mmCIF file of N, CA and C in Angstrom:
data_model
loop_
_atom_site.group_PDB
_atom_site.id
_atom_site.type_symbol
_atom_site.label_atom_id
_atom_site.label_comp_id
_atom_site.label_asym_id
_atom_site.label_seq_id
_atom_site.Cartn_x
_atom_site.Cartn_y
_atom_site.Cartn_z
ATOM 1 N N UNK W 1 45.451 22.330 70.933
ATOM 2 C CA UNK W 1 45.184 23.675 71.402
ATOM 3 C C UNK W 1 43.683 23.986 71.408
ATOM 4 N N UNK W 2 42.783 22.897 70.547
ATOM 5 C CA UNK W 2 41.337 23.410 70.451
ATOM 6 C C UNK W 2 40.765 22.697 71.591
ATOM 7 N N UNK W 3 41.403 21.898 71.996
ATOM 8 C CA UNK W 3 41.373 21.608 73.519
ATOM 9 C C UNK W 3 41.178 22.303 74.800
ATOM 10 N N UNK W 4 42.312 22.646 74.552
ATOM 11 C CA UNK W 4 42.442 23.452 75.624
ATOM 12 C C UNK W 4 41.376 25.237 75.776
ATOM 13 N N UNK W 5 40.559 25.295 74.375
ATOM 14 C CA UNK W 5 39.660 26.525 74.321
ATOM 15 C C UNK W 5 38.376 26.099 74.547
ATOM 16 N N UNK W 6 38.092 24.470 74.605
ATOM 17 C CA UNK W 6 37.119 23.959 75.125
ATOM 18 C C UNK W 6 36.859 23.733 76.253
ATOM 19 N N UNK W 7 38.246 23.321 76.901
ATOM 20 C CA UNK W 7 38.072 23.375 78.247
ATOM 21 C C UNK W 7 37.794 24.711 78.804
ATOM 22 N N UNK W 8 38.461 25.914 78.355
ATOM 23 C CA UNK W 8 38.274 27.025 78.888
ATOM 24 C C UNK W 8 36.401 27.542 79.145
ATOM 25 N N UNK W 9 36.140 26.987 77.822
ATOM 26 C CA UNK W 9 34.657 27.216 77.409
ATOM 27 C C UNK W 9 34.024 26.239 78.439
ATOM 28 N N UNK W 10 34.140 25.048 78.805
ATOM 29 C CA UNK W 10 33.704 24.209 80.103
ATOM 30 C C UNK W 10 33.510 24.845 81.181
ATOM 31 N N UNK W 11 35.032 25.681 81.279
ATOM 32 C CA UNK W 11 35.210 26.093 83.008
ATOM 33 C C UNK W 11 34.070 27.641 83.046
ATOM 34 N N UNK W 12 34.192 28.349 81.781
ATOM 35 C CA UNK W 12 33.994 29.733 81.798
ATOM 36 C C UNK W 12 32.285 29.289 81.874
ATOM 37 N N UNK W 13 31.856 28.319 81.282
ATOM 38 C CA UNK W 13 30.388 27.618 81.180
ATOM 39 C C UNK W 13 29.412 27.823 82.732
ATOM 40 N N UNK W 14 30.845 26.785 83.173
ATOM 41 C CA UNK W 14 30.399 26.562 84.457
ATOM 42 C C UNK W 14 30.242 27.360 85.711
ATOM 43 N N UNK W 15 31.216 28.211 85.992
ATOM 44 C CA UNK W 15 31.285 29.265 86.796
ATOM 45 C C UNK W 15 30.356 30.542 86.538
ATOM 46 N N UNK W 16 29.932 30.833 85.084
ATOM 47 C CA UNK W 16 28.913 31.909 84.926
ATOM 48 C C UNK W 16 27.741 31.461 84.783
ATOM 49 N N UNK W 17 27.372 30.190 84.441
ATOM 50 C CA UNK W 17 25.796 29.596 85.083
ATOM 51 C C UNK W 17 25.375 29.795 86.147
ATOM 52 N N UNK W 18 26.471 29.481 86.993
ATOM 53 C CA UNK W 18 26.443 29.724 88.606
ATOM 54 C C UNK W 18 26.295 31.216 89.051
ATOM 55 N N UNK W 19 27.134 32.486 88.407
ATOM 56 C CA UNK W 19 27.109 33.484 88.621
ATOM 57 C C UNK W 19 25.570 34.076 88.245
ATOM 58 N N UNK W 20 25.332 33.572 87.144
ATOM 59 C CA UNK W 20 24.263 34.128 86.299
ATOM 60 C C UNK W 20 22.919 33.880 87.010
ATOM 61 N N UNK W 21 22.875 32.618 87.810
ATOM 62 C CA UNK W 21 21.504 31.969 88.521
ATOM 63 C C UNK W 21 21.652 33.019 89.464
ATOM 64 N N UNK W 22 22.980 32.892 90.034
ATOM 65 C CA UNK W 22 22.550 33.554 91.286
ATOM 66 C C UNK W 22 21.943 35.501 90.748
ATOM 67 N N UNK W 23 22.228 36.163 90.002
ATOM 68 C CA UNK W 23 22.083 36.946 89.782
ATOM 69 C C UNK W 23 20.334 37.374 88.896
ATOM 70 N N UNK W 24 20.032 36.357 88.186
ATOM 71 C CA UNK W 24 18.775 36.312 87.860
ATOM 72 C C UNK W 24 18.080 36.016 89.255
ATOM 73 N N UNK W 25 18.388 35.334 90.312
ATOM 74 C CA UNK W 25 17.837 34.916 91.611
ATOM 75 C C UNK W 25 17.240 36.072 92.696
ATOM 76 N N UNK W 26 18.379 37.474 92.406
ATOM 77 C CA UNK W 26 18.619 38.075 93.559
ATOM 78 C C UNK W 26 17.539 39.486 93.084
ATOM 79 N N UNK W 27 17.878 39.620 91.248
ATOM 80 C CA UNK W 27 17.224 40.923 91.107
ATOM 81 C C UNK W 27 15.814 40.281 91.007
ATOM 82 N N UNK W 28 14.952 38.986 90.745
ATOM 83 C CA UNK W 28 13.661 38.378 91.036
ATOM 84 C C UNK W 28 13.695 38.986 92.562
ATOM 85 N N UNK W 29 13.833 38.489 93.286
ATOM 86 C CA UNK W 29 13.821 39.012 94.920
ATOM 87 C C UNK W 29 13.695 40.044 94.966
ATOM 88 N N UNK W 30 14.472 40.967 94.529
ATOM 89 C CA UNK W 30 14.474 42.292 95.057
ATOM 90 C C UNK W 30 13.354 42.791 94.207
ATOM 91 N N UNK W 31 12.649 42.545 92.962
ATOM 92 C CA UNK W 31 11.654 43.003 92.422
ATOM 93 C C UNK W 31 10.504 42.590 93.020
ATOM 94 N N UNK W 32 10.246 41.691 93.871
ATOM 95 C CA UNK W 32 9.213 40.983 94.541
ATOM 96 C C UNK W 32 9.105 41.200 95.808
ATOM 97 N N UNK W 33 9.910 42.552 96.366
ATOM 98 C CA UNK W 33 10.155 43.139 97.448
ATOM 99 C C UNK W 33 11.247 42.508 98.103
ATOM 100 N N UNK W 34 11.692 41.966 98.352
ATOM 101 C CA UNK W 34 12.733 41.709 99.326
ATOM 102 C C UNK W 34 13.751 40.680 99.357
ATOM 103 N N UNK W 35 14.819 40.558 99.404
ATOM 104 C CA UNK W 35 15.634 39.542 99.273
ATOM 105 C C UNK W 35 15.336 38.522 100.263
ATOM 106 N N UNK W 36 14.752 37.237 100.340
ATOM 107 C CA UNK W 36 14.824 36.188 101.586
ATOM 108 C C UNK W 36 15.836 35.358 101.663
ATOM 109 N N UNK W 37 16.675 35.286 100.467
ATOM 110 C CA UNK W 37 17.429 34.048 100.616
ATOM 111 C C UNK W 37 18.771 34.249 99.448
ATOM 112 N N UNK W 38 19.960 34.184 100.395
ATOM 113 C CA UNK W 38 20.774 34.716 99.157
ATOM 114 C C UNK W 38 21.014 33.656 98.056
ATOM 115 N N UNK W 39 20.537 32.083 98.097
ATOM 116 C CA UNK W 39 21.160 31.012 97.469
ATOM 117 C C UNK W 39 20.149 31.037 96.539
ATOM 118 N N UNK W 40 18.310 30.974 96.826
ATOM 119 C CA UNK W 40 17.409 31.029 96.507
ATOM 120 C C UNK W 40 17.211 29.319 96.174
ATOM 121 N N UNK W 41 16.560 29.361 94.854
ATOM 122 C CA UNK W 41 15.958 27.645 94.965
ATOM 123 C C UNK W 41 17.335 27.216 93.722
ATOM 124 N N UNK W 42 17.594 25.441 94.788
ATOM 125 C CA UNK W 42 18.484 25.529 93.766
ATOM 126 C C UNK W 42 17.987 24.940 92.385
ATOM 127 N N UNK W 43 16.609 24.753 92.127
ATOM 128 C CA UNK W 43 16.586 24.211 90.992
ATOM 129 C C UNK W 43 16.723 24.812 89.891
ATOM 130 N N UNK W 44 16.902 26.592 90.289
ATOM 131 C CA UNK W 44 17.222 27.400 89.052
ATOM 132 C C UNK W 44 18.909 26.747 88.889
ATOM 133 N N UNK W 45 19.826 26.913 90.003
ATOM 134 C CA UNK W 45 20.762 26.549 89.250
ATOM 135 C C UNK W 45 21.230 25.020 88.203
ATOM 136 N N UNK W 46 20.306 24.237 88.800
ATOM 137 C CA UNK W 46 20.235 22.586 87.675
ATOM 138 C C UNK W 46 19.993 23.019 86.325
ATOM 139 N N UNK W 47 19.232 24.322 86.366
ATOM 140 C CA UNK W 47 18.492 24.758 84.950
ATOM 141 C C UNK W 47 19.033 24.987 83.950
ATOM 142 N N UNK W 48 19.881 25.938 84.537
ATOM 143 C CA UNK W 48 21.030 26.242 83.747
ATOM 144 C C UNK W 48 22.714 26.280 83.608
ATOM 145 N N UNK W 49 22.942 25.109 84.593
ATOM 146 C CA UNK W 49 24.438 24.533 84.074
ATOM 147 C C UNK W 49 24.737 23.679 82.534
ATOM 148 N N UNK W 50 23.750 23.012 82.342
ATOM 149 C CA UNK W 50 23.624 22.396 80.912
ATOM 150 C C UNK W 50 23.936 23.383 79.959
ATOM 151 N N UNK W 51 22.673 24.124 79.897
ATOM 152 C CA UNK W 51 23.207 25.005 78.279
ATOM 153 C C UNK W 51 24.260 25.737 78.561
ATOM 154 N N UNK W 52 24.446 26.311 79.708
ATOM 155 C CA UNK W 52 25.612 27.209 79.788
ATOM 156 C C UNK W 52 27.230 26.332 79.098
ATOM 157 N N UNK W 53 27.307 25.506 79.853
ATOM 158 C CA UNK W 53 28.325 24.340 79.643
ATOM 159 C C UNK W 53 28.389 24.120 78.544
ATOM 160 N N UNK W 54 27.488 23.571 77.605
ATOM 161 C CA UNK W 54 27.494 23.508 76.326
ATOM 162 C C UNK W 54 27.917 24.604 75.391
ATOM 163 N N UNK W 55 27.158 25.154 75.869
ATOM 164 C CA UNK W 55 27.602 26.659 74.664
ATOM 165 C C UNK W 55 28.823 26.976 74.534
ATOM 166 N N UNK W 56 29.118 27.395 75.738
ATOM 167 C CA UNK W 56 30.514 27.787 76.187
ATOM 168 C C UNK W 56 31.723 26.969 75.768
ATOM 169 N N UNK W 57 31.356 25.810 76.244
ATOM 170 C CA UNK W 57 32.655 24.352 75.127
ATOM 171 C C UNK W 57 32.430 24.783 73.709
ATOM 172 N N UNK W 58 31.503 25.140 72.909
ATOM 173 C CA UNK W 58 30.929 24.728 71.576
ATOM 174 C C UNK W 58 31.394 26.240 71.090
ATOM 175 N N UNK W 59 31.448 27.188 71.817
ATOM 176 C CA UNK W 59 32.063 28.385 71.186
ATOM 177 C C UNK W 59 33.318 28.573 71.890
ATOM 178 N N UNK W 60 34.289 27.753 72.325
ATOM 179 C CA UNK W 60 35.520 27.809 72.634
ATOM 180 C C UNK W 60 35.992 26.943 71.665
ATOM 181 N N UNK W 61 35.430 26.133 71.096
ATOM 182 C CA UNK W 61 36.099 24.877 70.155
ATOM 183 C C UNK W 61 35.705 26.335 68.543
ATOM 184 N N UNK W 62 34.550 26.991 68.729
ATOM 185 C CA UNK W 62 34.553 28.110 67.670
ATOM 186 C C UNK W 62 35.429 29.136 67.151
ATOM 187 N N UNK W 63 35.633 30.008 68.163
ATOM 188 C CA UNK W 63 36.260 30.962 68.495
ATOM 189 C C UNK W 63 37.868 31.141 68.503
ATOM 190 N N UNK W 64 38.110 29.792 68.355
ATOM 191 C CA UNK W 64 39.198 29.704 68.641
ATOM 192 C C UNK W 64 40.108 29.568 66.968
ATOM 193 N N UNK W 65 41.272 30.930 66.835
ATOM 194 C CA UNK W 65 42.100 30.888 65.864
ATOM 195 C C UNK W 65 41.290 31.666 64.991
ATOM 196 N N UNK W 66 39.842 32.398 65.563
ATOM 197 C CA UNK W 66 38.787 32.879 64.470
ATOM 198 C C UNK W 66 38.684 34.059 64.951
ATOM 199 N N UNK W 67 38.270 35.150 64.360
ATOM 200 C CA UNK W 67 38.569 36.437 64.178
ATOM 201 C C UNK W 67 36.508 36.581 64.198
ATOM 202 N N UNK W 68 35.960 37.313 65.237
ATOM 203 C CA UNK W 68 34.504 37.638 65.147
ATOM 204 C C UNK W 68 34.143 38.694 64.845
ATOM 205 N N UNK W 69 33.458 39.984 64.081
ATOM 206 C CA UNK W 69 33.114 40.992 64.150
ATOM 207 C C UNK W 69 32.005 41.117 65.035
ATOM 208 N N UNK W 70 31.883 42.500 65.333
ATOM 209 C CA UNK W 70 30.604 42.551 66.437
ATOM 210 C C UNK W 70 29.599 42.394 66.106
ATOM 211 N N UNK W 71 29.223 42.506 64.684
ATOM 212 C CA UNK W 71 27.859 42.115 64.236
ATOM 213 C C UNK W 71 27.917 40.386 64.700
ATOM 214 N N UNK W 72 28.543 39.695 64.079
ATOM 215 C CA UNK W 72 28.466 38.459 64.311
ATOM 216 C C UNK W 72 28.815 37.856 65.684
ATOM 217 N N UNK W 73 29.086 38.648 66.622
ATOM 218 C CA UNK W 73 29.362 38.820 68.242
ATOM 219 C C UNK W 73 27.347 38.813 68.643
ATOM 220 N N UNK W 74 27.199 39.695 68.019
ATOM 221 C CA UNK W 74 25.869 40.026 68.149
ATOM 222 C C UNK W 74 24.745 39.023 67.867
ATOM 223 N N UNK W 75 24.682 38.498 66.504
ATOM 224 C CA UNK W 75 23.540 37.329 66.112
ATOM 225 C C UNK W 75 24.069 35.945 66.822
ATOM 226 N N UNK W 76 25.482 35.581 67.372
ATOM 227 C CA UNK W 76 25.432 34.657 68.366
ATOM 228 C C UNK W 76 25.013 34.136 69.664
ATOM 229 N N UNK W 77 25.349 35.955 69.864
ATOM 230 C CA UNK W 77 24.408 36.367 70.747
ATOM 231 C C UNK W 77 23.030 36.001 71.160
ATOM 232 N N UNK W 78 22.445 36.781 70.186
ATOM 233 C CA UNK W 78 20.769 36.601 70.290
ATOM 234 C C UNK W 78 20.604 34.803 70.211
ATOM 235 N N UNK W 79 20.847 33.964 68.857
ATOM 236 C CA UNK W 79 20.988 32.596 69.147
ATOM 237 C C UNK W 79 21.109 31.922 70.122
ATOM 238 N N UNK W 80 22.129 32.193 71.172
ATOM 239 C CA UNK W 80 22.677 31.521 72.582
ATOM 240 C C UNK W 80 21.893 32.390 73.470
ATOM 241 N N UNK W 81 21.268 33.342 73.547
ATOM 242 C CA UNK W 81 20.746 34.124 75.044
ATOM 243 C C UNK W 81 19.329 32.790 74.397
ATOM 244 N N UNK W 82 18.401 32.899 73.207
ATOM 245 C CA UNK W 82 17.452 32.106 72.845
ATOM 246 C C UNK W 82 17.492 30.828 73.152
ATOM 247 N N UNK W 83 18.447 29.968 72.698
ATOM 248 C CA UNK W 83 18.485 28.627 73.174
ATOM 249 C C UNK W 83 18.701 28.670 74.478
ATOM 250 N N UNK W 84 19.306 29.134 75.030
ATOM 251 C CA UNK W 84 20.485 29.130 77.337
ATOM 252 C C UNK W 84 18.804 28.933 77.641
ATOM 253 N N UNK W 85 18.010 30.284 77.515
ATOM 254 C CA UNK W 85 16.533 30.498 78.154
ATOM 255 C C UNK W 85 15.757 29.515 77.547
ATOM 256 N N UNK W 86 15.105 29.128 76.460
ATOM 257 C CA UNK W 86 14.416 28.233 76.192
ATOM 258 C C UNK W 86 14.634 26.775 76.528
ATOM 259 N N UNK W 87 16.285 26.434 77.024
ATOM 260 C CA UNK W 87 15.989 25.086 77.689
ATOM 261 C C UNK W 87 16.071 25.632 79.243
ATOM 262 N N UNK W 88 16.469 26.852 79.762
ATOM 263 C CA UNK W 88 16.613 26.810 80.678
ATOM 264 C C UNK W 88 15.092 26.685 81.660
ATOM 265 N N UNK W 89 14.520 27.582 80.987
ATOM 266 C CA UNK W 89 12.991 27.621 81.070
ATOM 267 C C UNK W 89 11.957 26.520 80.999
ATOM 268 N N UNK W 90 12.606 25.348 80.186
ATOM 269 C CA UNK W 90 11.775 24.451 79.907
ATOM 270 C C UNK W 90 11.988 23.269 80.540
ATOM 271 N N UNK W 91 13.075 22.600 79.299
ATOM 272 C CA UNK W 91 13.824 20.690 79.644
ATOM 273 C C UNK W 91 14.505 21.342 81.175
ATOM 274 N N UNK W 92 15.259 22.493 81.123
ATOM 275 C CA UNK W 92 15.586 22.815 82.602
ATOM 276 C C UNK W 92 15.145 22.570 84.089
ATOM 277 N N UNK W 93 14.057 23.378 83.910
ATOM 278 C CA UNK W 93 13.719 23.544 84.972
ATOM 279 C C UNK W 93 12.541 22.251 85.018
ATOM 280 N N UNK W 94 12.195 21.799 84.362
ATOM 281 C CA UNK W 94 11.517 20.414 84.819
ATOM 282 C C UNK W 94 12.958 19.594 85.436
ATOM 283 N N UNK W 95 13.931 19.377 84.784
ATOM 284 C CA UNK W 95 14.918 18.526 85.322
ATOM 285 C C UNK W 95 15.721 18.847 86.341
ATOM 286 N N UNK W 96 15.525 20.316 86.901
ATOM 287 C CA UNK W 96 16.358 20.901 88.294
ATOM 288 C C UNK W 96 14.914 20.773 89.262
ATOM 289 N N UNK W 97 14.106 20.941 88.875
ATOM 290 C CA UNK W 97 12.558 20.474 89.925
ATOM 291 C C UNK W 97 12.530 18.923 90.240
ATOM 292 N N UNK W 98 12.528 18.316 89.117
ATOM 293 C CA UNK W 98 12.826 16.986 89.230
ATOM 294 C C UNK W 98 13.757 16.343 90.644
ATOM 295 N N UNK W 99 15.022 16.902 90.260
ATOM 296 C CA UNK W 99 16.173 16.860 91.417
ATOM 297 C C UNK W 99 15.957 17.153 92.400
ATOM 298 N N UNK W 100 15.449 18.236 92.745
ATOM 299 C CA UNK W 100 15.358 18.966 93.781
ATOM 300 C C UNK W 100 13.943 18.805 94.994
ATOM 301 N N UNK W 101 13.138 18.220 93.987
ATOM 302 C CA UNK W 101 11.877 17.663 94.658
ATOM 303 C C UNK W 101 11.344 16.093 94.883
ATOM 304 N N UNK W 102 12.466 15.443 94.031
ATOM 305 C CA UNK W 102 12.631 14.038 94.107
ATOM 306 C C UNK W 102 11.420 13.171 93.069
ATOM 307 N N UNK W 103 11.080 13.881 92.550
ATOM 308 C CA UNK W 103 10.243 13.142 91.717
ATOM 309 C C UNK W 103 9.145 14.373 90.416
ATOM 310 N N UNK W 104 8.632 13.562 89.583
ATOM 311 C CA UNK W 104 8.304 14.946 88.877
ATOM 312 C C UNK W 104 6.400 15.292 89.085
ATOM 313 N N UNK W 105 5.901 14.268 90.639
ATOM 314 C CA UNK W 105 4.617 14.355 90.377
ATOM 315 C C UNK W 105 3.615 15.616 91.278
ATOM 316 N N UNK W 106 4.806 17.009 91.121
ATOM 317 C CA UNK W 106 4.331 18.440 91.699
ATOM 318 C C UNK W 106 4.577 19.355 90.613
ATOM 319 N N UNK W 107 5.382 19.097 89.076
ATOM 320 C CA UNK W 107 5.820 19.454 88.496
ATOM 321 C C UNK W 107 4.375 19.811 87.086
ATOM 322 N N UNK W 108 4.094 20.742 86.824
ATOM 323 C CA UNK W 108 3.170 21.126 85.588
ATOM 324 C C UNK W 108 3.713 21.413 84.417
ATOM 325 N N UNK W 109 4.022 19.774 83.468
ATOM 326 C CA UNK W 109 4.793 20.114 82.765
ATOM 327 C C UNK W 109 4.049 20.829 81.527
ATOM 328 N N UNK W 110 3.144 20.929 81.134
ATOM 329 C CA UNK W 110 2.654 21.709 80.260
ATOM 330 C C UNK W 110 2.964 22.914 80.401
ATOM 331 N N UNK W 111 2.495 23.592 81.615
ATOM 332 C CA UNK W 111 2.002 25.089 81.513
ATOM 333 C C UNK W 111 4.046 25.477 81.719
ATOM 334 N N UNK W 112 4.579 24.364 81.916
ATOM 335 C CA UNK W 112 6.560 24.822 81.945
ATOM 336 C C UNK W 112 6.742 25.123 80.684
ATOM 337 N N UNK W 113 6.335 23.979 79.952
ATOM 338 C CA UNK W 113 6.613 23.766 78.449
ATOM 339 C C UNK W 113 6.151 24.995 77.416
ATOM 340 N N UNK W 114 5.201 25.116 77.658
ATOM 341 C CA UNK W 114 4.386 26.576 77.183
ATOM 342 C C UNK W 114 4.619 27.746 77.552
ATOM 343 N N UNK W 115 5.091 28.041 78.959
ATOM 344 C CA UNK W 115 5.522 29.431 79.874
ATOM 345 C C UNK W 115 7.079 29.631 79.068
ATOM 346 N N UNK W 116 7.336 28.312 79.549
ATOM 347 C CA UNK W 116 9.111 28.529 79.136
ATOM 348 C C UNK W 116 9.333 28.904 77.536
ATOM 349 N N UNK W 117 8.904 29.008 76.951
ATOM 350 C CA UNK W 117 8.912 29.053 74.955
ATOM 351 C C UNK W 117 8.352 30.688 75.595
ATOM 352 N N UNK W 118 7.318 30.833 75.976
ATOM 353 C CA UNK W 118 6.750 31.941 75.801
ATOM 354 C C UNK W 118 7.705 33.367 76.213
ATOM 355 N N UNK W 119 8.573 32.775 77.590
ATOM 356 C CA UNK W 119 9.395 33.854 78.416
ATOM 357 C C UNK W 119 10.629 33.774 77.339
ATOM 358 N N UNK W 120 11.431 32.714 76.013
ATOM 359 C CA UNK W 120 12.287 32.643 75.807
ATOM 360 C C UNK W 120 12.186 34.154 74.821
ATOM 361 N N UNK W 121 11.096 33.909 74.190
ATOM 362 C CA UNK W 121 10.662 35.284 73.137
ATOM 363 C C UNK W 121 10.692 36.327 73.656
ATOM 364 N N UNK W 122 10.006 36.554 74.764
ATOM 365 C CA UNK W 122 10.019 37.750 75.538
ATOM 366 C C UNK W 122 11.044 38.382 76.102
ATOM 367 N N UNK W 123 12.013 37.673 76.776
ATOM 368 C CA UNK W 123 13.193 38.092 77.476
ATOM 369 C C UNK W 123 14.311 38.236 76.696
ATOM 370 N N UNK W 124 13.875 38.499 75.005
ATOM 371 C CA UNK W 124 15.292 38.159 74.067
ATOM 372 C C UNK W 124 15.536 39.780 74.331
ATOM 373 N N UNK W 125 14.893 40.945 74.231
ATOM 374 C CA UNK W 125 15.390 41.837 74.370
ATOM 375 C C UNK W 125 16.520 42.225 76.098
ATOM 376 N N UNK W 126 16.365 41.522 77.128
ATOM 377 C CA UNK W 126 16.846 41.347 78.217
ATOM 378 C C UNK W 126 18.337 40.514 77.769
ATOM 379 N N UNK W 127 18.105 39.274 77.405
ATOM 380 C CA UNK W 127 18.671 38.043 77.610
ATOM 381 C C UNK W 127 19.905 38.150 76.260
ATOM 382 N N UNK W 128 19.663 38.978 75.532
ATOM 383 C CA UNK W 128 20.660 39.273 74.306
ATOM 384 C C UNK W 128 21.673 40.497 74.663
ATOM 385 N N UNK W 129 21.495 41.196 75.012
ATOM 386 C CA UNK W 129 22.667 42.406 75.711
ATOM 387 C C UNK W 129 23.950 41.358 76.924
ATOM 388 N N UNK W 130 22.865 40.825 77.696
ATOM 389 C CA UNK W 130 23.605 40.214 78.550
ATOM 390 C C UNK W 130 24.542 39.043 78.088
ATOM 391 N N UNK W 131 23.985 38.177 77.094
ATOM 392 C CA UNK W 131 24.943 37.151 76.550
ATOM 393 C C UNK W 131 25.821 38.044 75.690
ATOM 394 N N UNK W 132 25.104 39.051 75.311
ATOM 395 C CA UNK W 132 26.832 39.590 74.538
ATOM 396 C C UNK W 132 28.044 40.094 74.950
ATOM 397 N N UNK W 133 27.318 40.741 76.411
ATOM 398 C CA UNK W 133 28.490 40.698 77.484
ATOM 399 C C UNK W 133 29.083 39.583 77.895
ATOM 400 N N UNK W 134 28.797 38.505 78.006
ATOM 401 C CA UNK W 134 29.364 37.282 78.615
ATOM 402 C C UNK W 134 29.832 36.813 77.558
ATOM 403 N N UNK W 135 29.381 36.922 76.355
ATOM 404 C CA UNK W 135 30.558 36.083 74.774
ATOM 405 C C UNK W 135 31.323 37.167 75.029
ATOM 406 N N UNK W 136 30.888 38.413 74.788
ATOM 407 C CA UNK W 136 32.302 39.281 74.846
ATOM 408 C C UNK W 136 33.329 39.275 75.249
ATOM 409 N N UNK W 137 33.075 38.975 77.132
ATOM 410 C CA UNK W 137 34.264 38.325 77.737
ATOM 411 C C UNK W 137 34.135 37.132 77.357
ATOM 412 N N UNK W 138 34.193 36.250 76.777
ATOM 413 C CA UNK W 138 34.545 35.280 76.632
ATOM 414 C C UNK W 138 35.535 35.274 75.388
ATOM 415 N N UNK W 139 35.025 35.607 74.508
ATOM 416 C CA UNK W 139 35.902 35.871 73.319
ATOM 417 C C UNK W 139 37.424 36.455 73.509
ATOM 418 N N UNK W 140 37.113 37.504 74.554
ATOM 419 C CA UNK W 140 38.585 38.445 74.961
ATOM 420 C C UNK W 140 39.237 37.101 75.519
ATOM 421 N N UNK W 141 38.930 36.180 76.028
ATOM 422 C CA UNK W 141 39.520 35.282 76.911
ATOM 423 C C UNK W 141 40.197 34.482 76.127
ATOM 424 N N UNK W 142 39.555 34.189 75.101
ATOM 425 C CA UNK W 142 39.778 33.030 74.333
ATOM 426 C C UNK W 142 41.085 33.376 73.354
ATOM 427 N N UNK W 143 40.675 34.648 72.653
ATOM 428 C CA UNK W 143 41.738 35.106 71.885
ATOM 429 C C UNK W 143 42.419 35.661 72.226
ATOM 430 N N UNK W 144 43.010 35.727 73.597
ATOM 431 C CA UNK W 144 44.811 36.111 73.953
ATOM 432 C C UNK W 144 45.376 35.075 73.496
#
């Protein structure tokens, strides 16, 4: 049965990485004046199917048969919005640029490596509401 809450955590991984890129994709656009492209680049989405996937298996194999309070809904929270962005930002997006550009010799991996740590701190007040909505539903999912 802890199986089967991992897989859930796989699928739920996978489909809201996807939701989530595209949605970090669209309000960037629209803050930068204008929407050009509804798919945008796909190397944001390479960025973040990994951690999403992970997490999501790793707190379905958690969650499961376990009883969370919201405080502790909450500091998982902040933990997983911190790690999703700091690789997404970083090992990420060098490895969805990588893909997507065929090689890594346009890629600045320093100033990634350094930007990406820097935006993970910054965006925790952003990036922690939102993962608690997405564990939230996730949790409801898990524990029917």
């Amino acid at each position: 049965m802890i199986n089967l809450s991992r897989l859930k955590g796989f699928i739920f991984g996978a489909l809201f990485s996807f939701i989530t890129a595209m949605l970090f994709m669209l309000i960037g656009q629209m803050w930068a004046g204008g929407v050009t492209s509804m798919w945008g680049e796909s190397w944001l989405y390479f960025s973040v199917v990994i951690p999403f996937v992970i997490t999501f298996t790793v707190l379905g194999g958690y969650f499961h048969n376990r009883n969370a309070t919201n405080k502790k809904l909450w500091l998982i929270s902040l933990i997983c919005a911190f790690l999703i962005t700091l690789y997404s930002g970083t090992i990420g997006a060098i490895f969805g640029e990588t893909i997507v550009r065929g090689g890594m010799e346009t890629i600045n991996i320093e100033g990634t490596l350094v930007w990406g740590t820097i935006y993970a701190f910054i965006l925790l007040p952003l990036t922690t509401p939102f993962a608690r909505l997405i564990i939230g539903v996730f949790y409801k999912l898990i524990s029917r």
